[in-house]
Coordinates of C-alpha atoms and ligand atoms in Angstrom, one line a residue:
Chain A
L1 CA 66.9 -50.9 -313.7
L2 CA 65.8 -47.7 -311.8
V3 CA 63.8 -49.8 -309.4
F4 CA 66.9 -52.1 -308.8
A5 CA 69.2 -49.1 -308.2
S6 CA 66.8 -47.5 -305.8
S7 CA 66.3 -50.8 -303.9
A8 CA 70.1 -51.4 -303.8
Q9 CA 70.5 -47.9 -302.3
G10 CA 67.7 -48.6 -299.8
A11 CA 69.6 -51.6 -298.6
D12 CA 72.7 -49.4 -297.9
A13 CA 72.5 -48.2 -294.3
L14 CA 75.2 -45.6 -294.9
P15 CA 74.2 -43.8 -298.1
S16 CA 76.0 -40.6 -297.2
W17 CA 79.3 -42.4 -297.1
N18 CA 81.4 -42.8 -300.2
E19 CA 82.7 -46.3 -300.9
G20 CA 86.2 -46.7 -299.4
R21 CA 88.2 -48.1 -296.5
A22 CA 86.4 -46.0 -293.8
K23 CA 82.9 -47.1 -294.7
Q24 CA 84.1 -50.7 -295.3
S25 CA 85.7 -50.9 -291.9
I26 CA 82.4 -49.9 -290.2
V27 CA 80.3 -52.3 -292.1
S28 CA 82.8 -55.1 -291.7
F29 CA 83.0 -54.6 -287.9
V30 CA 79.2 -54.7 -287.5
E31 CA 78.8 -57.8 -289.7
R32 CA 81.5 -59.6 -287.7
V33 CA 80.1 -58.9 -284.2
T34 CA 76.5 -59.7 -285.2
A35 CA 77.2 -62.9 -287.1
Q36 CA 75.7 -65.8 -285.0
G37 CA 78.4 -68.5 -284.6
S38 CA 81.2 -66.3 -285.6
A39 CA 84.3 -66.2 -283.3
D40 CA 83.8 -62.4 -283.1
F41 CA 80.1 -62.6 -282.2
V42 CA 79.2 -60.2 -279.3
P43 CA 76.0 -60.6 -277.3
V44 CA 73.5 -57.7 -277.6
P45 CA 74.0 -56.4 -274.0
E46 CA 77.7 -55.9 -274.7
R47 CA 77.1 -54.0 -277.9
I48 CA 77.9 -50.6 -276.5
A49 CA 79.1 -47.8 -278.8
V50 CA 80.3 -44.4 -277.5
F51 CA 80.4 -41.1 -279.5
D52 CA 82.0 -37.9 -278.8
N53 CA 79.7 -35.0 -279.6
D54 CA 81.5 -31.7 -280.6
G55 CA 83.3 -32.3 -284.0
T56 CA 82.1 -35.9 -284.1
L57 CA 78.3 -35.7 -284.3
W58 CA 77.9 -32.0 -284.8
A59 CA 80.2 -29.1 -285.8
E60 CA 82.4 -27.2 -283.4
Q61 CA 83.5 -24.1 -285.4
P62 CA 84.0 -21.2 -285.1
M63 CA 83.8 -22.4 -281.4
Y64 CA 82.0 -24.9 -279.3
F65 CA 78.3 -24.3 -279.6
Q66 CA 77.7 -24.6 -275.9
L67 CA 80.2 -21.7 -275.4
L68 CA 78.2 -19.6 -277.9
F69 CA 75.1 -20.5 -275.8
A70 CA 77.0 -19.3 -272.7
L71 CA 78.1 -16.0 -274.4
H72 CA 74.5 -15.4 -275.4
R73 CA 73.4 -16.0 -271.8
V74 CA 75.9 -13.5 -270.4
K75 CA 74.3 -10.8 -272.6
V76 CA 70.8 -11.8 -271.4
L77 CA 71.8 -11.8 -267.8
A78 CA 74.0 -8.7 -267.8
P79 CA 71.3 -6.3 -266.6
Q80 CA 71.0 -8.4 -263.4
H81 CA 74.8 -8.2 -263.0
P82 CA 76.0 -4.5 -263.0
E83 CA 79.3 -5.7 -261.5
W84 CA 80.1 -7.5 -264.7
A85 CA 80.8 -4.0 -266.4
S86 CA 84.1 -4.0 -264.6
Q87 CA 84.8 -7.6 -264.0
E88 CA 86.6 -9.9 -266.5
P89 CA 86.0 -11.9 -268.5
F90 CA 82.5 -10.4 -268.6
A91 CA 83.5 -6.7 -269.1
S92 CA 85.4 -7.5 -272.4
L93 CA 82.6 -9.8 -273.5
L94 CA 79.9 -7.2 -273.0
K95 CA 82.0 -4.6 -274.9
G96 CA 82.1 -7.1 -277.8
D97 CA 85.7 -8.0 -277.3
L98 CA 85.4 -11.8 -277.5
K99 CA 89.1 -12.4 -278.0
G100 CA 89.9 -10.4 -275.0
A101 CA 87.3 -12.1 -272.9
L102 CA 88.6 -15.6 -273.9
S103 CA 92.3 -14.5 -273.4
G104 CA 91.9 -15.8 -269.8
G105 CA 91.8 -19.3 -271.3
G106 CA 90.2 -22.2 -269.3
T107 CA 89.7 -20.0 -266.2
A108 CA 87.7 -17.4 -268.2
I109 CA 85.7 -20.0 -269.9
M110 CA 84.9 -21.7 -266.6
Q111 CA 83.8 -18.4 -265.1
I112 CA 81.5 -17.8 -268.1
V113 CA 80.1 -21.3 -267.9
M114 CA 79.5 -21.2 -264.2
A115 CA 77.8 -17.8 -264.3
T116 CA 75.4 -19.0 -267.0
H117 CA 74.8 -22.7 -266.1
S118 CA 74.1 -22.4 -262.3
G119 CA 71.7 -20.6 -260.0
M120 CA 68.6 -22.2 -261.3
T121 CA 66.7 -25.5 -261.1
T122 CA 67.5 -28.3 -263.4
E123 CA 64.2 -27.8 -265.1
E124 CA 64.6 -24.1 -265.5
F125 CA 68.0 -24.7 -267.2
E126 CA 66.5 -27.3 -269.5
Q127 CA 63.9 -24.7 -270.6
I128 CA 66.6 -22.1 -271.2
V129 CA 68.6 -24.5 -273.4
R130 CA 65.4 -25.6 -275.2
D131 CA 64.5 -22.0 -276.1
W132 CA 68.0 -21.3 -277.3
T133 CA 68.3 -24.4 -279.5
A134 CA 64.9 -23.5 -281.0
S135 CA 65.9 -20.0 -282.1
A136 CA 69.7 -19.4 -282.2
K137 CA 71.4 -19.6 -285.6
H138 CA 74.9 -20.6 -286.6
P139 CA 76.9 -17.5 -287.7
K140 CA 78.1 -19.0 -290.9
T141 CA 75.3 -21.2 -292.2
G142 CA 72.3 -19.5 -290.6
Q143 CA 71.0 -22.9 -289.6
L144 CA 69.8 -23.9 -286.1
Y145 CA 72.7 -25.5 -284.2
T146 CA 70.8 -28.7 -284.0
K147 CA 70.9 -28.8 -287.8
M148 CA 74.7 -28.7 -287.8
V149 CA 74.9 -32.4 -287.3
Y150 CA 76.7 -34.8 -289.6
Q151 CA 74.4 -36.8 -291.8
P152 CA 76.9 -39.7 -292.2
M153 CA 77.2 -40.0 -288.4
L154 CA 73.4 -40.0 -288.0
E155 CA 73.5 -43.0 -290.4
V156 CA 76.1 -44.7 -288.3
L157 CA 74.1 -44.2 -285.1
A158 CA 71.0 -45.7 -286.7
Y159 CA 72.9 -48.5 -288.4
L160 CA 74.5 -49.6 -285.1
R161 CA 71.1 -49.4 -283.2
A162 CA 69.5 -51.5 -286.0
N163 CA 72.2 -54.1 -285.2
G164 CA 71.5 -54.2 -281.5
F165 CA 73.9 -51.6 -280.3
K166 CA 73.2 -49.2 -277.4
T167 CA 74.5 -45.8 -278.5
Y168 CA 75.9 -43.3 -276.0
I169 CA 77.2 -39.8 -276.2
V170 CA 80.5 -39.3 -274.2
S171 CA 81.4 -35.6 -274.5
G172 CA 83.3 -32.9 -272.7
G173 CA 80.1 -30.8 -273.2
G174 CA 77.6 -30.3 -270.5
I175 CA 75.5 -33.4 -269.8
D176 CA 72.3 -31.4 -269.2
F177 CA 72.9 -29.2 -272.1
M178 CA 73.1 -32.1 -274.6
R179 CA 70.2 -34.0 -273.0
V180 CA 67.8 -31.3 -274.2
F181 CA 68.2 -32.3 -277.8
S182 CA 70.0 -35.7 -277.9
E183 CA 66.8 -37.8 -278.2
E184 CA 65.3 -35.7 -280.9
V185 CA 68.5 -35.0 -282.9
Y186 CA 70.4 -38.3 -282.4
G187 CA 67.8 -40.7 -281.1
I188 CA 69.9 -41.0 -277.9
P189 CA 67.8 -40.8 -274.7
P190 CA 69.0 -38.7 -271.8
E191 CA 70.1 -41.7 -269.8
Q192 CA 72.6 -42.5 -272.5
V193 CA 74.3 -39.1 -272.4
I194 CA 77.5 -38.8 -270.5
G195 CA 79.1 -35.4 -270.1
S196 CA 80.7 -32.8 -267.9
S197 CA 78.5 -31.5 -265.0
G198 CA 78.2 -29.2 -262.1
K199 CA 77.0 -30.3 -258.7
T200 CA 73.3 -30.2 -258.0
K201 CA 71.5 -30.0 -254.6
F202 CA 68.2 -31.4 -253.6
E203 CA 65.9 -28.8 -251.9
M204 CA 62.3 -28.6 -250.7
R205 CA 60.9 -25.2 -251.8
D206 CA 57.4 -24.5 -250.4
G207 CA 56.9 -28.3 -250.2
T208 CA 58.1 -28.9 -253.8
P209 CA 61.3 -31.0 -254.3
L210 CA 63.8 -29.3 -256.6
L211 CA 67.3 -29.8 -257.8
M212 CA 69.3 -26.6 -257.8
R213 CA 72.3 -26.2 -260.1
L214 CA 75.4 -25.1 -258.0
A215 CA 78.4 -23.1 -259.3
E216 CA 80.7 -26.0 -258.5
V217 CA 82.3 -28.5 -260.8
N218 CA 81.2 -32.1 -260.4
F219 CA 82.9 -33.9 -263.2
I220 CA 84.9 -33.0 -266.3
D221 CA 84.3 -35.6 -269.0
D222 CA 87.3 -35.1 -271.2
K223 CA 90.6 -36.8 -271.9
A224 CA 91.4 -39.3 -269.1
G225 CA 88.0 -38.4 -267.7
K226 CA 86.2 -40.1 -270.5
P227 CA 87.0 -43.7 -269.5
V228 CA 86.1 -42.7 -265.9
G229 CA 82.7 -41.3 -267.0
I230 CA 82.1 -44.4 -269.1
H231 CA 82.8 -46.6 -266.2
Q232 CA 80.7 -44.5 -263.8
H233 CA 77.7 -44.5 -266.1
I234 CA 77.8 -47.7 -268.1
G235 CA 79.9 -50.0 -265.9
R236 CA 81.3 -52.0 -268.8
R237 CA 83.8 -51.3 -271.6
P238 CA 82.3 -50.3 -275.0
I239 CA 83.3 -52.2 -278.1
A240 CA 83.2 -49.2 -280.4
A241 CA 84.2 -45.6 -280.0
F242 CA 84.0 -42.6 -282.3
G243 CA 85.8 -39.3 -281.7
N244 CA 87.6 -36.5 -283.5
S245 CA 90.3 -35.1 -281.2
D246 CA 93.0 -35.8 -278.7
G247 CA 90.3 -35.3 -276.0
D248 CA 89.0 -38.7 -277.2
L249 CA 92.3 -40.5 -277.2
Q250 CA 91.9 -42.2 -273.8
M251 CA 88.3 -43.2 -274.6
L252 CA 89.5 -44.9 -277.7
Q253 CA 92.4 -46.6 -275.9
W254 CA 90.0 -47.8 -273.2
T255 CA 87.5 -49.1 -275.8
C256 CA 90.0 -50.8 -278.1
R257 CA 92.0 -52.5 -275.5
P258 CA 92.4 -56.2 -276.6
P259 CA 91.1 -58.9 -276.7
G260 CA 87.9 -59.3 -278.7
P261 CA 86.5 -57.4 -281.7
R262 CA 86.8 -53.7 -281.1
F263 CA 86.4 -50.6 -283.3
C264 CA 87.8 -47.1 -283.0
L265 CA 87.4 -44.2 -285.4
F266 CA 88.5 -40.6 -285.6
V267 CA 86.7 -38.1 -287.8
R268 CA 89.3 -35.9 -289.4
H269 CA 88.2 -32.4 -290.5
T270 CA 89.7 -32.1 -293.9
D271 CA 87.0 -30.3 -295.8
G272 CA 87.4 -26.5 -295.7
D273 CA 84.7 -26.0 -298.4
R274 CA 81.8 -27.9 -297.0
E275 CA 82.8 -27.7 -293.3
W276 CA 86.2 -26.6 -291.7
A277 CA 89.7 -28.0 -292.1
Y278 CA 91.7 -28.4 -288.9
D279 CA 93.6 -31.0 -287.0
R280 CA 97.2 -31.0 -285.5
A281 CA 97.5 -27.2 -284.9
S282 CA 93.9 -26.3 -284.0
S283 CA 93.0 -25.0 -280.5
I284 CA 89.5 -26.3 -281.0
G285 CA 89.3 -30.1 -281.6
R286 CA 93.1 -30.6 -281.9
L287 CA 93.8 -34.0 -283.5
D288 CA 97.5 -34.7 -283.1
K289 CA 98.6 -37.4 -280.7
G290 CA 95.4 -39.2 -281.6
L291 CA 96.3 -39.2 -285.3
D292 CA 99.7 -40.8 -284.5
E293 CA 98.1 -43.4 -282.3
A294 CA 95.5 -44.2 -284.9
G295 CA 98.2 -45.0 -287.4
I296 CA 100.0 -47.3 -284.9
M297 CA 96.8 -49.0 -283.7
N298 CA 95.3 -49.2 -287.2
W299 CA 92.1 -47.3 -286.1
T300 CA 89.9 -45.9 -288.8
V301 CA 90.5 -42.3 -289.8
V302 CA 87.6 -40.7 -291.7
D303 CA 88.8 -38.2 -294.3
M304 CA 85.7 -36.0 -294.3
K305 CA 86.4 -34.6 -297.8
T306 CA 86.7 -37.9 -299.6
D307 CA 84.7 -40.3 -297.3
W308 CA 81.6 -38.2 -296.9
R309 CA 79.2 -37.8 -299.8
K310 CA 77.2 -35.3 -297.8
V311 CA 78.3 -33.5 -294.6
F312 CA 75.1 -31.8 -293.2
A313 CA 71.6 -33.1 -293.8
F314 CA 70.5 -29.6 -295.0
E315 CA 72.8 -29.7 -297.9
P316 CA 71.1 -30.2 -301.3
Chain B
L1 CA 38.6 -76.7 -263.0
L2 CA 42.2 -77.4 -262.0
V3 CA 43.4 -76.3 -265.5
F4 CA 41.4 -73.1 -265.1
A5 CA 42.8 -72.3 -261.7
S6 CA 46.4 -72.9 -262.9
S7 CA 45.8 -70.8 -266.0
A8 CA 44.4 -68.0 -263.9
Q9 CA 47.4 -68.1 -261.6
G10 CA 49.6 -68.1 -264.7
A11 CA 48.1 -64.8 -265.7
D12 CA 49.0 -63.3 -262.4
A13 CA 52.3 -61.5 -262.7
L14 CA 52.6 -61.2 -258.9
P15 CA 51.9 -64.7 -257.5
S16 CA 54.0 -64.2 -254.4
W17 CA 51.8 -61.2 -253.4
N18 CA 48.6 -61.8 -251.3
E19 CA 45.6 -60.0 -252.6
G20 CA 45.2 -56.7 -250.8
R21 CA 45.7 -52.9 -251.1
A22 CA 49.4 -53.1 -251.7
K23 CA 49.3 -55.5 -254.6
Q24 CA 46.2 -53.8 -256.0
S25 CA 47.9 -50.4 -256.0
I26 CA 50.8 -51.7 -258.1
V27 CA 48.6 -53.4 -260.7
S28 CA 46.2 -50.5 -260.9
F29 CA 49.1 -48.0 -261.5
V30 CA 50.7 -50.2 -264.2
E31 CA 47.3 -50.6 -265.9
R32 CA 46.6 -46.9 -265.8
V33 CA 49.9 -45.7 -267.3
T34 CA 49.9 -48.4 -270.0
A35 CA 46.3 -48.0 -271.2
Q36 CA 46.4 -46.4 -274.7
G37 CA 44.2 -43.4 -274.8
S38 CA 43.9 -43.1 -271.0
A39 CA 44.5 -39.7 -269.5
D40 CA 47.3 -41.3 -267.4
F41 CA 49.0 -43.0 -270.3
V42 CA 52.8 -42.6 -270.1
P43 CA 55.0 -43.2 -273.3
V44 CA 57.5 -46.0 -272.9
P45 CA 60.7 -43.9 -272.8
E46 CA 59.3 -42.1 -269.7
R47 CA 58.4 -45.4 -267.9
I48 CA 61.3 -45.2 -265.4
A49 CA 61.1 -47.1 -262.1
V50 CA 63.8 -46.9 -259.4
F51 CA 64.5 -49.4 -256.6
D52 CA 66.5 -49.1 -253.5
N53 CA 68.5 -52.3 -253.0
D54 CA 69.3 -53.1 -249.3
G55 CA 66.0 -53.9 -247.5
T56 CA 64.0 -53.4 -250.7
L57 CA 65.3 -56.0 -253.1
W58 CA 67.4 -58.1 -250.8
A59 CA 67.8 -58.3 -247.0
E60 CA 70.0 -56.1 -244.9
Q61 CA 70.2 -57.9 -241.6
P62 CA 72.1 -58.6 -239.3
M63 CA 74.0 -55.8 -241.2
Y64 CA 74.4 -54.5 -244.8
F65 CA 75.8 -57.4 -246.9
Q66 CA 78.4 -55.1 -248.5
L67 CA 79.7 -54.3 -245.0
L68 CA 80.0 -58.1 -244.3
F69 CA 82.0 -58.3 -247.6
A70 CA 84.3 -55.5 -246.4
L71 CA 84.8 -57.2 -243.0
H72 CA 85.7 -60.4 -244.8
R73 CA 88.2 -58.5 -246.9
V74 CA 89.9 -56.9 -243.9
K75 CA 90.6 -60.4 -242.6
V76 CA 91.9 -61.5 -246.0
L77 CA 94.1 -58.4 -246.4
A78 CA 95.4 -58.3 -242.8
P79 CA 98.7 -60.1 -243.4
Q80 CA 99.6 -57.4 -245.8
H81 CA 98.8 -54.7 -243.2
P82 CA 100.7 -55.4 -240.0
E83 CA 99.9 -51.8 -238.9
W84 CA 96.2 -52.8 -238.6
A85 CA 97.1 -54.8 -235.4
S86 CA 97.3 -51.5 -233.5
Q87 CA 95.1 -49.3 -235.7
E88 CA 91.3 -48.8 -235.2
P89 CA 88.8 -49.9 -236.4
F90 CA 91.0 -52.7 -237.8
A91 CA 92.5 -53.8 -234.5
S92 CA 89.1 -54.5 -232.8
L93 CA 87.8 -56.1 -236.0
L94 CA 90.8 -58.5 -236.2
K95 CA 90.3 -59.4 -232.5
G96 CA 86.7 -60.4 -233.3
D97 CA 85.3 -57.4 -231.6
L98 CA 82.8 -56.2 -234.3
K99 CA 80.9 -54.0 -232.0
G100 CA 84.0 -52.2 -230.9
A101 CA 85.2 -51.8 -234.5
L102 CA 81.9 -50.3 -235.5
S103 CA 81.6 -48.0 -232.4
G104 CA 83.4 -45.4 -234.5
G105 CA 80.2 -45.1 -236.5
G106 CA 80.3 -43.7 -240.1
T107 CA 84.0 -42.8 -239.9
A108 CA 85.0 -46.4 -238.9
I109 CA 82.8 -47.9 -241.6
M110 CA 84.2 -45.5 -244.2
Q111 CA 87.8 -46.5 -243.2
I112 CA 86.9 -50.2 -243.6
V113 CA 85.2 -49.6 -246.9
M114 CA 88.1 -47.5 -248.3
A115 CA 90.7 -50.0 -247.1
T116 CA 88.9 -52.8 -248.9
H117 CA 87.4 -51.2 -252.0
S118 CA 90.4 -49.3 -253.3
G119 CA 94.0 -49.9 -254.4
M120 CA 93.1 -52.2 -257.3
T121 CA 91.8 -51.9 -260.8
T122 CA 88.0 -51.9 -261.5
E123 CA 88.4 -55.3 -263.0
E124 CA 90.3 -56.8 -260.1
F125 CA 87.6 -55.5 -257.7
E126 CA 84.9 -57.0 -259.9
Q127 CA 86.6 -60.4 -259.6
I128 CA 87.0 -60.1 -255.9
V129 CA 83.2 -59.4 -255.5
R130 CA 82.4 -62.1 -257.9
D131 CA 84.3 -64.7 -255.9
W132 CA 82.7 -63.5 -252.6
T133 CA 79.2 -63.6 -253.9
A134 CA 79.8 -67.1 -255.3
S135 CA 80.9 -68.5 -251.9
A136 CA 80.0 -66.5 -248.8
K137 CA 77.0 -67.6 -246.9
H138 CA 74.5 -65.6 -244.9
P139 CA 75.1 -66.2 -241.1
K140 CA 71.4 -67.0 -240.3
T141 CA 70.0 -68.7 -243.4
G142 CA 73.2 -70.3 -244.8
Q143 CA 72.2 -69.1 -248.2
L144 CA 74.4 -67.3 -250.7
Y145 CA 73.8 -63.5 -250.3
T146 CA 72.4 -63.3 -253.8
K147 CA 69.7 -65.8 -252.8
M148 CA 68.6 -63.4 -250.0
V149 CA 66.4 -61.5 -252.5
Y150 CA 62.7 -60.9 -252.1
Q151 CA 60.7 -63.0 -254.5
P152 CA 57.7 -60.6 -254.5
M153 CA 60.1 -57.8 -255.6
L154 CA 61.6 -59.9 -258.4
E155 CA 58.1 -60.3 -259.7
V156 CA 57.5 -56.5 -259.5
L157 CA 60.7 -55.9 -261.5
A158 CA 59.7 -58.4 -264.2
Y159 CA 56.1 -57.1 -264.3
L160 CA 57.2 -53.5 -264.8
R161 CA 59.7 -54.5 -267.5
A162 CA 57.0 -56.6 -269.3
N163 CA 55.0 -53.3 -269.3
G164 CA 57.7 -51.3 -271.0
F165 CA 59.4 -49.9 -267.9
K166 CA 63.2 -49.5 -267.6
T167 CA 64.1 -50.6 -264.0
Y168 CA 67.0 -49.0 -262.1
I169 CA 68.7 -49.7 -258.8
V170 CA 69.3 -46.5 -256.8
S171 CA 71.1 -47.5 -253.7
G172 CA 73.5 -46.2 -251.0
G173 CA 75.5 -49.3 -251.7
G174 CA 78.5 -49.4 -253.9
I175 CA 77.7 -49.0 -257.6
D176 CA 80.5 -51.4 -258.7
F177 CA 79.7 -53.9 -255.9
M178 CA 76.1 -54.2 -257.1
R179 CA 76.9 -54.3 -260.8
V180 CA 78.6 -57.7 -260.3
F181 CA 75.3 -59.5 -259.7
S182 CA 72.5 -57.1 -260.7
E183 CA 72.1 -58.5 -264.2
E184 CA 72.0 -62.1 -263.1
V185 CA 70.0 -61.6 -259.9
Y186 CA 67.6 -58.8 -260.8
G187 CA 67.8 -58.6 -264.6
I188 CA 69.2 -55.1 -264.3
P189 CA 72.2 -54.4 -266.5
P190 CA 75.2 -52.5 -265.0
E191 CA 74.3 -49.3 -266.8
Q192 CA 71.0 -49.2 -264.9
V193 CA 72.7 -49.4 -261.5
I194 CA 73.2 -46.1 -259.5
G195 CA 75.0 -46.2 -256.2
S196 CA 77.8 -44.7 -254.1
S197 CA 81.3 -44.7 -255.6
G198 CA 84.9 -43.8 -255.0
K199 CA 86.9 -41.9 -257.5
T200 CA 88.8 -43.9 -260.2
K201 CA 91.8 -42.8 -262.3
F202 CA 92.7 -43.7 -265.8
E203 CA 96.2 -45.1 -266.2
M204 CA 98.4 -46.7 -268.8
R205 CA 100.4 -49.6 -267.3
D206 CA 102.9 -51.2 -269.6
G207 CA 100.8 -50.0 -272.5
T208 CA 97.5 -51.3 -271.1
P209 CA 94.8 -48.8 -270.1
L210 CA 93.4 -49.4 -266.7
L211 CA 91.1 -47.7 -264.2
M212 CA 92.5 -47.6 -260.7
R213 CA 90.1 -47.4 -257.7
L214 CA 91.3 -44.6 -255.4
A215 CA 90.7 -44.2 -251.6
E216 CA 88.6 -41.1 -252.2
V217 CA 84.8 -40.7 -252.1
N218 CA 83.3 -39.7 -255.4
F219 CA 79.5 -39.8 -254.6
I220 CA 77.2 -40.9 -251.7
D221 CA 74.0 -42.1 -253.2
D222 CA 71.8 -41.8 -250.1
K223 CA 69.0 -39.5 -248.8
A224 CA 69.2 -36.2 -250.6
G225 CA 71.9 -37.8 -252.8
K226 CA 69.4 -40.1 -254.4
P227 CA 67.6 -37.5 -256.5
V228 CA 71.0 -36.1 -257.4
G229 CA 72.2 -39.6 -258.5
I230 CA 69.0 -40.1 -260.5
H231 CA 69.4 -36.9 -262.3
Q232 CA 73.1 -37.5 -263.0
H233 CA 72.5 -40.9 -264.5
I234 CA 69.0 -40.8 -265.9
G235 CA 68.4 -37.2 -266.6
R236 CA 64.6 -37.5 -266.2
R237 CA 62.4 -38.0 -263.2
P238 CA 61.2 -41.6 -262.6
I239 CA 57.4 -42.2 -262.3
A240 CA 57.7 -45.1 -259.8
A241 CA 60.0 -45.5 -256.8
F242 CA 60.4 -48.3 -254.3
G243 CA 62.3 -48.1 -251.0
N244 CA 62.3 -49.2 -247.4
S245 CA 63.9 -46.6 -245.2
D246 CA 64.2 -42.9 -244.5
G247 CA 67.3 -43.0 -246.8
D248 CA 64.8 -43.3 -249.7
L249 CA 62.5 -40.5 -248.6
Q250 CA 63.9 -37.8 -250.9
M251 CA 63.9 -40.3 -253.8
L252 CA 60.2 -40.9 -253.3
Q253 CA 59.5 -37.2 -252.9
W254 CA 61.3 -36.5 -256.1
T255 CA 59.6 -39.3 -258.0
C256 CA 56.1 -38.6 -256.7
R257 CA 56.1 -34.8 -257.2
P258 CA 52.9 -34.0 -259.1
P259 CA 51.5 -33.8 -261.7
G260 CA 50.9 -37.0 -263.6
P261 CA 50.5 -40.6 -262.6
R262 CA 53.2 -41.5 -260.0
F263 CA 53.7 -44.4 -257.7
C264 CA 55.7 -44.6 -254.5
L265 CA 56.1 -47.6 -252.2
F266 CA 57.8 -48.5 -248.9
V267 CA 58.5 -52.1 -248.0
R268 CA 57.9 -52.3 -244.2
H269 CA 59.8 -55.1 -242.4
T270 CA 57.1 -56.6 -240.2
D271 CA 57.8 -60.3 -240.3
G272 CA 60.2 -61.4 -237.5
D273 CA 59.5 -65.0 -238.3
R274 CA 60.3 -65.2 -242.1
E275 CA 62.6 -62.2 -242.1
W276 CA 63.3 -59.4 -239.6
A277 CA 60.9 -57.0 -237.9
Y278 CA 62.3 -53.4 -237.7
D279 CA 61.3 -49.9 -238.6
R280 CA 61.2 -46.6 -236.6
A281 CA 63.9 -47.4 -234.0
S282 CA 66.3 -49.5 -236.2
S283 CA 69.8 -48.3 -236.8
I284 CA 69.8 -50.3 -240.1
G285 CA 67.0 -49.4 -242.5
R286 CA 65.2 -47.0 -240.2
L287 CA 61.8 -46.2 -241.5
D288 CA 60.4 -43.3 -239.4
K289 CA 59.9 -40.0 -241.2
G290 CA 59.2 -42.0 -244.3
L291 CA 56.3 -43.8 -242.7
D292 CA 54.8 -40.5 -241.6
E293 CA 55.2 -39.1 -245.1
A294 CA 53.7 -42.2 -246.7
G295 CA 50.6 -41.7 -244.6
I296 CA 50.2 -38.1 -245.6
M297 CA 51.0 -38.7 -249.3
N298 CA 49.0 -41.8 -249.6
W299 CA 52.0 -43.9 -250.7
T300 CA 51.8 -47.7 -250.6
V301 CA 53.2 -49.3 -247.5
V302 CA 53.9 -53.0 -247.9
D303 CA 53.3 -55.0 -244.7
M304 CA 55.7 -57.9 -245.4
K305 CA 53.9 -60.2 -243.0
T306 CA 50.5 -59.9 -244.5
D307 CA 51.2 -58.8 -248.1
W308 CA 53.9 -61.3 -249.1
R309 CA 52.9 -65.0 -249.5
K310 CA 56.6 -65.8 -249.9
V311 CA 59.6 -63.7 -248.8
F312 CA 62.6 -65.5 -250.3
A313 CA 62.6 -67.6 -253.4
F314 CA 64.4 -70.4 -251.5
E315 CA 61.4 -70.9 -249.2
P316 CA 59.4 -74.0 -249.8
Ligands
LIG401 CA1 85.3 -33.5 -280.0
LIG402 CA1 67.3 -49.6 -248.0

């Protein structure tokens, strides 16, 4: 009996999901598009699935992890920038007044990102991110940020790939930031990461070709930018999309446009004990219009609290 | 004996290549990077090879095929644009004065491209290109343009893929133009095509999500833009690059930067009988600085006339 139970669990590709409509909708979709001869069969090259990152594959509280990286870099770089002592948003930040620093909203955040994500080669930046992800710890859990990933979503990624899907990240986060850990953490290679980016410039330095990161926006992969980024990188429409906020709404609309079998899912953050609870009123990861549309379109909405047996892999 | 000869040829992955240094350099590189335990072994995920398109995978004379497509579209669209009768470069073009129309250089070409490549959805554009490639014939050979591909290069693509390489197009041509035929003609799926692009905009039209093609440049994937495009799409440096002109020089420099096993190749158009002969002085596909650098860096230079047994697959 024990052997049988263990074997039955081994056959379950989504062991961290509780039985229920959300899990059932995923399995049913995959079985339909992979069943040879079925009307809903989709050839392997068209099995494209796209995943938002922040709040969908890993956590995003108390704020986006890449912003925490940028704040850390401001402190590291401050000695080389004496002018920051009297220049916002850096001045507030260096005085420890995070709220004041971010009161400038999107402009302040962009200034912080540009000051910390440009002025070096692509390879230097990669190393800086690699060092940070290998050492920085989440303020609440004490875990490395790359451990703050959702075990149930790792299972979905692996399950889809085992069924011939190509899995992509499509995130408002920085494309080169995520590429540093996407292969190791998610099994997603750098060429399947789509994200926001700054411009880069090819240069020969002492006979060595380099790409310099410039302080200029190239592309913002958020909201209506997500379908644009998908088209630019993939060139065909995905058949499955996973997100957690209104920033993913257009990606889900684009993916789930009829006809044909299509699957769209929102992760809803409902578990204030094991994770964080937030949706319609949150400034980070607001899920409001998306929740309405999910109801109308009959998309899957994951209730983290009831649908996920386990949230993070590091949980006992 | 006959059986043996046939079997030996069957084992040759590059049958349209004559024996010689060029062919030998390709085979030797592939054998080195795929030999388990060799110092030059490269893991499969890092086996990335990039190919220019015009003049490298298919012909580019008497002018770039995509420009011929655009000229055709100007004629089709002219009835909807009475203003073109007095507006250059369209006026000259519609009078049959191609040379006059193109005398405006890059600006004229850009006006022609923008007028013919924007103002429709991505899917409408795809269908327009599909119709053209299924019907338009090359002025010299009378073949479909998609038949004007180099048989020896198709063999290189297949040979690399059989050895674990992911093959990419990296071309100054339009990304959405090439994607229409890249999978069928080259075995390269749309997500492995990198090229120039205009901006697109996500829109809801009567409840249907669409991407509109705007008359605005997004990215020019040529010269110093090629390493930028490669980084943006792939996120790691290729280990093999194939081109035919100075427009590929930076891509080859970026790819062949030491250390590690790396392979760079220029196709040199030396066969005025079977194809076209042009290099240092040509306005289309100029190979000048690249030829000098290839000599210094010991890159492979293919002499089409002597290295290729067959040029086009349609040849007897
Ligand atoms: Ca998100
Ligand atoms: Ca070329």
